[in-house]
Coordinates of C-alpha atoms in Angstrom, one line a residue:
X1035 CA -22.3 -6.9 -38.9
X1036 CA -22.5 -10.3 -38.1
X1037 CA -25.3 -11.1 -35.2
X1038 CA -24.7 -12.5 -31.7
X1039 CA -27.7 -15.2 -31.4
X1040 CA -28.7 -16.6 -27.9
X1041 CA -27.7 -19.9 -27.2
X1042 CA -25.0 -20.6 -30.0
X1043 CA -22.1 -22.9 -29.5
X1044 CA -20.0 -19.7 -30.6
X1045 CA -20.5 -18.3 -27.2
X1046 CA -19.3 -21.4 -25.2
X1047 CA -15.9 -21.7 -27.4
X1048 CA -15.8 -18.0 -26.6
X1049 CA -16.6 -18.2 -23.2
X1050 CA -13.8 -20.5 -22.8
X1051 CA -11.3 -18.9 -24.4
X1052 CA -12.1 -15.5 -22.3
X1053 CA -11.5 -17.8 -19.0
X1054 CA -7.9 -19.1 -20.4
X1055 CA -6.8 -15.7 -21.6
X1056 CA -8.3 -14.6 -17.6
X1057 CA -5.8 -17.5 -16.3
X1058 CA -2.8 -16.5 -18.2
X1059 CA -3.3 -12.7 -17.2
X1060 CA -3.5 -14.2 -13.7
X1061 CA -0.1 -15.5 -13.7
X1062 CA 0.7 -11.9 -15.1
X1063 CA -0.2 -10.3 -12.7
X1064 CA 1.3 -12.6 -10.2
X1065 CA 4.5 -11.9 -12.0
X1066 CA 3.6 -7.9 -11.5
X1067 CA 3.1 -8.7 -7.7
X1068 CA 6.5 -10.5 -6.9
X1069 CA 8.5 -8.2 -8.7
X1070 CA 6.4 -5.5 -6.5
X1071 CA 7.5 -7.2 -3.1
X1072 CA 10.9 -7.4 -4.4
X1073 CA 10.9 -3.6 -4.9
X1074 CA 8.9 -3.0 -1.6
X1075 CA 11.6 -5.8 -0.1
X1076 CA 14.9 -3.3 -1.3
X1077 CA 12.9 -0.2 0.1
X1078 CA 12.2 -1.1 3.5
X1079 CA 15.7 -3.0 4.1
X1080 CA 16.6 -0.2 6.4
X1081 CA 13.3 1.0 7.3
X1082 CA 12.3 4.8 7.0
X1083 CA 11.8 7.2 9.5
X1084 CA 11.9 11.3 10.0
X1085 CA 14.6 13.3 10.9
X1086 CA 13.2 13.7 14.5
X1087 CA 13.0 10.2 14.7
X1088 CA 10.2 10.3 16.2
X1089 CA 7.3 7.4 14.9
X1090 CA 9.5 5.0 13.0
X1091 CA 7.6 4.8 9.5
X1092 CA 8.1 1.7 7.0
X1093 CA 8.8 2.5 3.1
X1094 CA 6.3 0.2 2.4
X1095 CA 3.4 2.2 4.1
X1096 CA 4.7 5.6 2.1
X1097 CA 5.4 3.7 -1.0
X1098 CA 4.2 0.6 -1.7
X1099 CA 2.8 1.0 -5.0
X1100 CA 3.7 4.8 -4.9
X1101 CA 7.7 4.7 -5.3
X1102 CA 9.3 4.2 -8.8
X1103 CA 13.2 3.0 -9.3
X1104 CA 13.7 6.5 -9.7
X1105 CA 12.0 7.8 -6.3
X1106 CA 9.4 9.3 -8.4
X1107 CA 5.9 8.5 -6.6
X1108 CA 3.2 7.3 -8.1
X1109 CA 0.8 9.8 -8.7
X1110 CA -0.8 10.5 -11.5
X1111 CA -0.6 12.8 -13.5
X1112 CA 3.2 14.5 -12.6
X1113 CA 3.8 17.0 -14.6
X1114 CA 5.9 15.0 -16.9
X1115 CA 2.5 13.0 -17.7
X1116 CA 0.7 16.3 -18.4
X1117 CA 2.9 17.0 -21.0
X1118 CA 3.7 13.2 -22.3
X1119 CA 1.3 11.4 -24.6
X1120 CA -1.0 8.9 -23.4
X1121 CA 0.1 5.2 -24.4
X1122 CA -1.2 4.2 -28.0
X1123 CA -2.7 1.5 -29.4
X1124 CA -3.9 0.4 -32.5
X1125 CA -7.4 -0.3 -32.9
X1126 CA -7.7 -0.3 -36.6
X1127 CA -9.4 -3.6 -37.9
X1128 CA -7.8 -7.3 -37.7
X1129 CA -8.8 -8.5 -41.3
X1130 CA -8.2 -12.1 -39.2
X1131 CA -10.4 -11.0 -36.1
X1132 CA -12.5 -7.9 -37.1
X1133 CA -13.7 -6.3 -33.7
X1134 CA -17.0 -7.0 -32.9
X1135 CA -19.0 -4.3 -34.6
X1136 CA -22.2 -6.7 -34.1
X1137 CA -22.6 -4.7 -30.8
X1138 CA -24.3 -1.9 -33.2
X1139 CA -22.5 0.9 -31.7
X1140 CA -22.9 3.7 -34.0
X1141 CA -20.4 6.5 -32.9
X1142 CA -19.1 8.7 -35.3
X1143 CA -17.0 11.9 -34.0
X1144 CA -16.2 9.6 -31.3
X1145 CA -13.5 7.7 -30.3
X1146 CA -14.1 4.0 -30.5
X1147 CA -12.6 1.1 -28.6
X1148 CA -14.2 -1.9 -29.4
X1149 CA -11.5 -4.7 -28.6
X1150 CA -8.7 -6.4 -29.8
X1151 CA -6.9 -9.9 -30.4
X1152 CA -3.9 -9.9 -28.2
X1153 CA -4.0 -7.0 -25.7
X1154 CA -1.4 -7.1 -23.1
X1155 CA -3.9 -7.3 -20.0
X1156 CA -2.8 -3.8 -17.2
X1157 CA -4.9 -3.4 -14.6
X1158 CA -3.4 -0.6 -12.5
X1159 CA -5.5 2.2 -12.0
X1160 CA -4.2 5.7 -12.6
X1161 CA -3.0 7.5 -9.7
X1162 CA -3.7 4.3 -7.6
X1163 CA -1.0 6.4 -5.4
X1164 CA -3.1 9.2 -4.7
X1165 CA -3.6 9.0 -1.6
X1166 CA -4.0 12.1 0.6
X1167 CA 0.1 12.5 1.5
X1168 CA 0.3 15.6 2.8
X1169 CA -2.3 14.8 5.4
X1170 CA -1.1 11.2 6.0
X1171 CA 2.9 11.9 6.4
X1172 CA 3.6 15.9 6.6
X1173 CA 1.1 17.1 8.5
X1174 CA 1.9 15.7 12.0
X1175 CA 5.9 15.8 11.1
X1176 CA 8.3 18.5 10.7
X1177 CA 8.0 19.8 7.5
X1178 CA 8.4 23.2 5.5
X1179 CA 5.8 24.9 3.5
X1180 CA 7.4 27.1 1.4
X1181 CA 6.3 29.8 -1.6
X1182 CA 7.2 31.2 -4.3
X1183 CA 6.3 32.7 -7.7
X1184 CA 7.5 30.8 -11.4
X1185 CA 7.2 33.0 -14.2
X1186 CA 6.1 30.0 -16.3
X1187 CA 4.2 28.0 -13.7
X1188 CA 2.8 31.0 -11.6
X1189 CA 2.8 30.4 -8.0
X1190 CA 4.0 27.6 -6.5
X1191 CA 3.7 25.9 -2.9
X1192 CA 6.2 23.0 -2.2
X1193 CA 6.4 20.7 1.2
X1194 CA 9.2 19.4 2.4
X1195 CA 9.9 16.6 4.7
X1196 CA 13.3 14.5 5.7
X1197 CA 13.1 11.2 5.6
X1198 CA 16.1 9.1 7.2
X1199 CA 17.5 5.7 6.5
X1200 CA 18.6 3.6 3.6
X1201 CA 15.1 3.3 1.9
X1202 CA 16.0 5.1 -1.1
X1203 CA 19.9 5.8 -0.8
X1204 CA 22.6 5.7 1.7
X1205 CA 21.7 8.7 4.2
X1206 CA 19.3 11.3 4.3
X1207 CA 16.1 11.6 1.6
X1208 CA 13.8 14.2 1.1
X1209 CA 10.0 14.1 -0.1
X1210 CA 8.6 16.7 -1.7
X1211 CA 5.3 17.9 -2.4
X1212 CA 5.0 20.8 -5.9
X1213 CA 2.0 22.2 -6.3
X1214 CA 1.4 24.5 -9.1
X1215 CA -1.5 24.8 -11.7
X1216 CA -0.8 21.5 -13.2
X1217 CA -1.0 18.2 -11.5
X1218 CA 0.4 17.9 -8.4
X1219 CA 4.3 16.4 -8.4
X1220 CA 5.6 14.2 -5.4
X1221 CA 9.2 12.8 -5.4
X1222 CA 11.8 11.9 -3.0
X1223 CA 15.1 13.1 -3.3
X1224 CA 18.6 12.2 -2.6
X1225 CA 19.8 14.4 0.4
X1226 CA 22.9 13.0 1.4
X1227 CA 23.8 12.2 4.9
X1228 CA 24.6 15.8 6.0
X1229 CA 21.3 17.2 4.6
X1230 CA 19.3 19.8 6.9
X1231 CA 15.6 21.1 6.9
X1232 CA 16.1 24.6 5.9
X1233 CA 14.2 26.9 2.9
X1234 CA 17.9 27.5 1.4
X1235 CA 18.8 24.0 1.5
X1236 CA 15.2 22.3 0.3
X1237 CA 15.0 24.7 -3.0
X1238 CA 18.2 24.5 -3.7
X1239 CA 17.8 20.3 -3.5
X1240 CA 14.3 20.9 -5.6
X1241 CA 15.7 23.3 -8.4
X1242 CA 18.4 20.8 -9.3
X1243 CA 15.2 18.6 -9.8
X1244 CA 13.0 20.9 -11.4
X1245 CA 14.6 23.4 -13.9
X1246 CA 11.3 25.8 -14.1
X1247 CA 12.0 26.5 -10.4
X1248 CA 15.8 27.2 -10.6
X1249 CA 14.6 31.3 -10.4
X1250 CA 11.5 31.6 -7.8
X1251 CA 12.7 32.8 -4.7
X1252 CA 10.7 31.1 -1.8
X1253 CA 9.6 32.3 1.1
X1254 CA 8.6 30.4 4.1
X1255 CA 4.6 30.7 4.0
X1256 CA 3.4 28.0 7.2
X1257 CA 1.2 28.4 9.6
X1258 CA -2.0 26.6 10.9
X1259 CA -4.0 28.1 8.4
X1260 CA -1.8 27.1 5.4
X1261 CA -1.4 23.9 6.4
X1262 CA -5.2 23.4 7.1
X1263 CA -5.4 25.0 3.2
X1264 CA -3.0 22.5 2.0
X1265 CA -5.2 19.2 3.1
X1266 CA -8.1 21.0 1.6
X1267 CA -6.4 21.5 -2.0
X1268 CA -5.0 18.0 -1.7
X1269 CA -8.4 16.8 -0.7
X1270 CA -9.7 19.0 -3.9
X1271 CA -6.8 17.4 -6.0
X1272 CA -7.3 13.8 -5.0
X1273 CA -10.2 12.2 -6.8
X1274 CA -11.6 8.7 -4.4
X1275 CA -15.2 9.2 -5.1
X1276 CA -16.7 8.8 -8.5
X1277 CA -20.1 8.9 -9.6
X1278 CA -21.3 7.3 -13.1
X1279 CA -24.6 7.7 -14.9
X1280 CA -26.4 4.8 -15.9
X1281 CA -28.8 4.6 -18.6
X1282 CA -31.7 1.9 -19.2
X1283 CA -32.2 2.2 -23.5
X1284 CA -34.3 -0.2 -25.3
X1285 CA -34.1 -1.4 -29.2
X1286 CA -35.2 1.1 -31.2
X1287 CA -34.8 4.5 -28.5
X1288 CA -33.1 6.8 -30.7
X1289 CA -33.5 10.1 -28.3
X1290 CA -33.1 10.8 -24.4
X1291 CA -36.2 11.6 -24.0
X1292 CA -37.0 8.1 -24.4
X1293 CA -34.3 6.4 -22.4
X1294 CA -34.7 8.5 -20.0
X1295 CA -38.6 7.6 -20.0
X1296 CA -38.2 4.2 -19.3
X1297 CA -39.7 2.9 -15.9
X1298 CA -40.0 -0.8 -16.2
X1299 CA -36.6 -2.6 -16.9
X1300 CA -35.8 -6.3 -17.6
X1301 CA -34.6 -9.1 -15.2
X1302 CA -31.1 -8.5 -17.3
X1303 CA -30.8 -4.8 -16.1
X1304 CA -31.4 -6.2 -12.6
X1305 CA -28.6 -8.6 -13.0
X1306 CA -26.4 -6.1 -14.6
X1307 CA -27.0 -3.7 -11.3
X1308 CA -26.4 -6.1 -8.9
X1309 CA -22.9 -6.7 -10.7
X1310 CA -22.2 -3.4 -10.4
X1311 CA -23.2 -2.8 -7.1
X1312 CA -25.3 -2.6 -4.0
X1313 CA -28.9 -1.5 -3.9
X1314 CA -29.0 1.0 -1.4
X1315 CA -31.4 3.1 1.2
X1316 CA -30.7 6.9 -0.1
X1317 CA -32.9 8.0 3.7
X1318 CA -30.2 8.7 6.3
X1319 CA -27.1 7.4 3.6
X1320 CA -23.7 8.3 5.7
X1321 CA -21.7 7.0 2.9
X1322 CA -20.5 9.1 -0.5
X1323 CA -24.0 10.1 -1.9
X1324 CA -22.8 11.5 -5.2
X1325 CA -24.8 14.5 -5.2
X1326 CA -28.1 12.3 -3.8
X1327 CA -30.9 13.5 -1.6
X1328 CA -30.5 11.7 1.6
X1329 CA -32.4 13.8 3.6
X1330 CA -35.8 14.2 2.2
X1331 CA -36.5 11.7 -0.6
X1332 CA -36.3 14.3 -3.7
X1333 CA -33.8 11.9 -5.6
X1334 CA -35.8 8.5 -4.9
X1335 CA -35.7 5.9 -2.4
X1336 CA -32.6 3.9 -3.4
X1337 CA -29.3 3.8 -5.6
X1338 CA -26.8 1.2 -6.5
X1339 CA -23.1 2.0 -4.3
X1340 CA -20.2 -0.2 -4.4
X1341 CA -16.7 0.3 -2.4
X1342 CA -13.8 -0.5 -4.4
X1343 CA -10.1 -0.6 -3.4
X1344 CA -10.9 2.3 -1.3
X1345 CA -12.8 4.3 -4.1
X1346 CA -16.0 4.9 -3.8
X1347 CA -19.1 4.8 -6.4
X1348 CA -22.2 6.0 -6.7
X1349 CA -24.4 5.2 -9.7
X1350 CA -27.2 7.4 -11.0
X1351 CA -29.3 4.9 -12.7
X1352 CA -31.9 6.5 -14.2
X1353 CA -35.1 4.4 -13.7
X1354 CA -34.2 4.9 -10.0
X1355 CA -34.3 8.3 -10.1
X1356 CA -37.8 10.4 -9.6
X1357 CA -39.9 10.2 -12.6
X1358 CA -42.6 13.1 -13.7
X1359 CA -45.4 11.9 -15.8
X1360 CA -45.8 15.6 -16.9
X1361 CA -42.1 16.3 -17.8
X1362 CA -41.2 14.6 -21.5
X1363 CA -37.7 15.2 -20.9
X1364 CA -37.4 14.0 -17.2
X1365 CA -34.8 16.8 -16.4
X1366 CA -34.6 15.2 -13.1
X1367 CA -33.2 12.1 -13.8
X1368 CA -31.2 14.1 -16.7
X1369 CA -30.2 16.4 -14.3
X1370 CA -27.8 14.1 -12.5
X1371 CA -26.5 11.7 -15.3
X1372 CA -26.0 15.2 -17.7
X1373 CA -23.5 16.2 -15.0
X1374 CA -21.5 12.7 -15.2
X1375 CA -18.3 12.2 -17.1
X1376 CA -19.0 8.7 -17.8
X1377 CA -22.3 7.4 -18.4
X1378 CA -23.0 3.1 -18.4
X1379 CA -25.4 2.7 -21.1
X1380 CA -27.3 -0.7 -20.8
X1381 CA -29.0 -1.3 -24.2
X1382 CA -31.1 -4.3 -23.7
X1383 CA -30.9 -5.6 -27.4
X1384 CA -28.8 -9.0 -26.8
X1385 CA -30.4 -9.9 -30.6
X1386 CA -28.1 -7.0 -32.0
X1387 CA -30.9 -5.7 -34.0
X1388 CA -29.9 -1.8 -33.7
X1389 CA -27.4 0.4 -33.0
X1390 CA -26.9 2.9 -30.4
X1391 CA -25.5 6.2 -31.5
X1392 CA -24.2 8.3 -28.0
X1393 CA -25.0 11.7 -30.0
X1394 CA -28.4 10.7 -28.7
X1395 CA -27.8 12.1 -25.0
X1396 CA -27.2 15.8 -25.3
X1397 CA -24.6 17.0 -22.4
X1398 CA -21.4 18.6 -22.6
X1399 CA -20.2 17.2 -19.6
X1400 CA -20.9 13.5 -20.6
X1401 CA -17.3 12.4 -21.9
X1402 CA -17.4 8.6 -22.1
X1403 CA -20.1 6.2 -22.7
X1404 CA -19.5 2.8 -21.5
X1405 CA -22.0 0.9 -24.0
X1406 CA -23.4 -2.8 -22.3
X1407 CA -25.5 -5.3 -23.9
X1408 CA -26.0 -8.2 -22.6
X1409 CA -25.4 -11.8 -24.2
X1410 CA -27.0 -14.7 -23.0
X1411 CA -25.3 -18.1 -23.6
X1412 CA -25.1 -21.5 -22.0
X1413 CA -22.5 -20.2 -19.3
X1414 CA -25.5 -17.4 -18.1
X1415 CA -25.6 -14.0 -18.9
X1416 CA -22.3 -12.2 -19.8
X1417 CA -21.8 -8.1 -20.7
X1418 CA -20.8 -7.1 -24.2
X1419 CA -18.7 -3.7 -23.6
X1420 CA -17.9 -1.5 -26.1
X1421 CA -16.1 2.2 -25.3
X1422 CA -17.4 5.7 -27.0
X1423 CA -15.1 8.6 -25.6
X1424 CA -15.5 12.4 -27.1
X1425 CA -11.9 13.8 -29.0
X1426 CA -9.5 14.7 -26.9
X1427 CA -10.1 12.1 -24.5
X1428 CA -7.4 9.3 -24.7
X1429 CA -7.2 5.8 -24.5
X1430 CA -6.3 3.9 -21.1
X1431 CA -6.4 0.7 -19.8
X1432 CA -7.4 -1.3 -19.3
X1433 CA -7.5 -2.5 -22.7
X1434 CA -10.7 -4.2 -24.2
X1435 CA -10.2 -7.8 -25.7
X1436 CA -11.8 -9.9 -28.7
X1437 CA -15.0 -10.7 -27.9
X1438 CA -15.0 -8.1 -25.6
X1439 CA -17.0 -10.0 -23.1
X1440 CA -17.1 -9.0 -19.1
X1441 CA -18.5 -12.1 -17.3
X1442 CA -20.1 -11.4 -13.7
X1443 CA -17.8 -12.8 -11.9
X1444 CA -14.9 -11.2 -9.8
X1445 CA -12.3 -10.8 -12.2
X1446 CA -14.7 -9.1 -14.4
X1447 CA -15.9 -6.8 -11.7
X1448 CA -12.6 -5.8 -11.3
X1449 CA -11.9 -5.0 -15.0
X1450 CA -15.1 -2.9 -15.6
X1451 CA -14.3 -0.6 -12.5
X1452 CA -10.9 0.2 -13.5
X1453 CA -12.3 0.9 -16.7
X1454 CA -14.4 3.1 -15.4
X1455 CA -12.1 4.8 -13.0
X1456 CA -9.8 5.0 -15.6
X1457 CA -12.4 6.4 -18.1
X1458 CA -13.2 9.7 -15.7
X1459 CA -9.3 10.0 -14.4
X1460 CA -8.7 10.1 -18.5
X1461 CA -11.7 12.5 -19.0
X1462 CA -10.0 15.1 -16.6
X1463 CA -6.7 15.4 -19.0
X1464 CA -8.3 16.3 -21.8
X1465 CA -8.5 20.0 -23.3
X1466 CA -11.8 20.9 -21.8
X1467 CA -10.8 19.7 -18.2
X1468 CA -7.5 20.1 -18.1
X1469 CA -7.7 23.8 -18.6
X1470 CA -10.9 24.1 -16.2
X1471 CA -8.9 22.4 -13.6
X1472 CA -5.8 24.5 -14.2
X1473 CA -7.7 27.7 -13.6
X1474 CA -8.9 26.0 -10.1
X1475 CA -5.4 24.8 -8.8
X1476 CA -4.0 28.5 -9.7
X1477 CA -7.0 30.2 -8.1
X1478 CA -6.7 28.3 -5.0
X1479 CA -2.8 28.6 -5.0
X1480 CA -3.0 32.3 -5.3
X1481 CA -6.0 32.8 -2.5
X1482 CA -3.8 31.1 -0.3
X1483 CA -0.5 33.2 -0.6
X1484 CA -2.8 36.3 -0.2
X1485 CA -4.1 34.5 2.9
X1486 CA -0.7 34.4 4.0
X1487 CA 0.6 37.2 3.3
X1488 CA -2.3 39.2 5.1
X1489 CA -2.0 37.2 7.7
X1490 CA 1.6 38.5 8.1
X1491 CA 0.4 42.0 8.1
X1492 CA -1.5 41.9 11.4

């Protein structure tokens, strides 16, 4: 493949044309953002508020971002997405603008994504939406809890809460919470003006909207402890802390044993951790510690954390992590980034002069590797990205460009991290997930109808 030299002229006209294509997305997205606050504008006309009319709630604080046309919220995955295909795109080569192969990423068995001419720039992260709901709006309100048994879906627990006003339709709506073993499902339905809270009236409202639960019969099932065990699984089911491995490889490392071997790093790794984050004191850390010691030093002395749009990330960067003269493999520091779904590989080659080949870290948990290299060029140091994910794994936005080049700037922060957010949110639908998490949801749904239904015997 063809090389990336420092210092070329190539990189300026590239650099360039990355800031134009940056400019026009902006005025995309600005685009996005009014039609948004026109939607938010039609949804809070009337205001929202429940049926005790007690706090008098705005739309725009429920649904924002959350509610589509069709009063579906937006979390994701709903149960539609679970069974719908991921959104294609064609990666295959651009005889005109061949991708960027330079970058040496040698992935085979792996999906690729290495960038395209002409991607359609979509920065929304998935289930952006999912926020904690049940604890935010039902819990202080009146609302049912009701279960019931679906001979396809196995037990299911749905919440139910009226919402008044002309938000969503003339009259009365109701929001509902299904929880089953897939994804969890929020809508709000049409209730009409005459609509009451009642078990007879809510499943009859949610079968008409859900055909698989036209034949449960459902059973009222609140109580302090059910509702406490509802904020728990939603808490369980809501994902707002990641935690991503980051690897320090040099030209030529071909094994983990080596990567994970390397103590002494280059001024361009340093730049590359301050873009993504903080450095941070691990003693006495209050903060999401991703599975850090911050008690007693066994993990190191510092990380790298960064808050993002109310997300937060730890990074297990390797050369930070304790290292054991004695122990060729370093288990410790494999130990953590093993156990993380996407791992930030920074191969510090910016000559392109070999290839990195992700079958090099063994871990069955490690998903996605986010492969960086930096480029130096008259504008400063920029990150090369290229995308390995295992099969299964789909792709999601947002989409990598040609060149695709993240500059440390704002903007490009916020591309990486929803790449990265999205990258672990994909992970979690694929087979080896999906069915993990499945088991979970049922598990928990089931322990917590027995709970009830003990309860009920006292």
């Amino acid at each position: 493949g063809m090389s990336l030299s420092t210092g070329s002229e190539s990189h300026s006209s590239i650099y360039k044309e990355k800031e134009k294509k940056r400019l026009s997305s902006k005025s995309r997205t600005k685009s996005s953002n009014q039609l948004r606050s026109a939607l938010t504008s039609r949804l809070t006309r009337d205001g929202l508020r429940t049926s005790r009319g007690g706090e008098r709630a705005t739309v725009s604080r429920l649904s924002a971002m959350d509610v589509s046309d069709d009063g579906e919220w937006r979390a994701f995955p709903t149960k539609e997405d679970v069974h719908r295909p991921w959104p294609t795109f064609d990666f295959t080569e651009d005889p005109d603008h061949p991708p960027s192969m330079s970058f040496g990423l040698n992935a085979r068995g792996y999906n690729v994504e290495v960038g395209r001419v002409g991607v359609e720039e979509n920065m929304e992260i998935y289930g952006d939406a999912g926020r904690r709901f049940y604890k935010e709006w039902f819990l202080e309100r009146e609302h049912l809890n009701l279960g019931g048994r679906s001979e396809t879906m196995g037990t299911v627990i749905i919440s139910c809460l009226v919402l008044e006003g002309r938000a969503l339709e003339q009259g009365r709506s109701l929001a509902v919470i299904v929880r089953t073993r897939v994804p969890t499902v929020r809508v709000i339905l049409r209730a009409g003006s005459k609509f009451t809270l009642s078990a007879k009236s809510c499943t009859r409202l949610v079968a008409k909207r859900f055909p698989y639960l036209q034949n449960v019969s459902f059973k009222d099932v609140d109580s302090p402890d059910m509702r406490q065990c509802l904020v728990d699984y939603e808490a369980h089911d809501v994902c707002v802390n990641f935690k991503f491995g980051v690897v320090y490889c040099l030209p030529g490392q071909t094994c983990e044993d080596d990567m994970f071997g390397n103590n002494v790093y280059s001024d361009r790794f340093s730049q590359f951790l301050d873009f993504l984050g903080s450095r941070i004191q691990l003693d006495g850390w209050d903060k999401f510690r991703g599975g850090l010691d911050v008690r007693n030093g066994s993990t190191g002395e510092e990380s790298v954390y960064r808050s993002f749009h109310g997300y937060e990330v730890m990074f297990h960067v390797a050369p930070l992590l304790p290292y054991h003269k004695d122990d060729v493999q370093q288990l410790e520091r494999k130990r953590h980034i093993g156990n993380d779904v996407v791992v930030i590989v920074f191969y510090d080659d910016p000559d392109c002069t070999s290839q990195f080949n992700p079958e090099a870290i063994n871990s069955n948990v490690n998903q996605v590797f986010m492969v960086v290299r930096p480029v130096c060029g008259p504008d400063g140091l920029h990150f090369h990205l290229n995308i390995a994910q295992k099969t299964g794994v789909p792709f999601y936005n947002p989409y990598l460009s040609h060149p695709p080049l993240i500059s440390p700037t704002f903007e490009g922060r916020e591309f990486f991290f929803r790449k990265a957010i999205n990258a672990e949110k994909a992970a979690f639908t694929a087979p080896v997930y999906r069915d993990r998490m499945d088991r979970s949801r049922f598990k928990l749904l089931e322990s917590y109808i027995a709970m009830q239904a003990a309860a009920a015997k006292k």
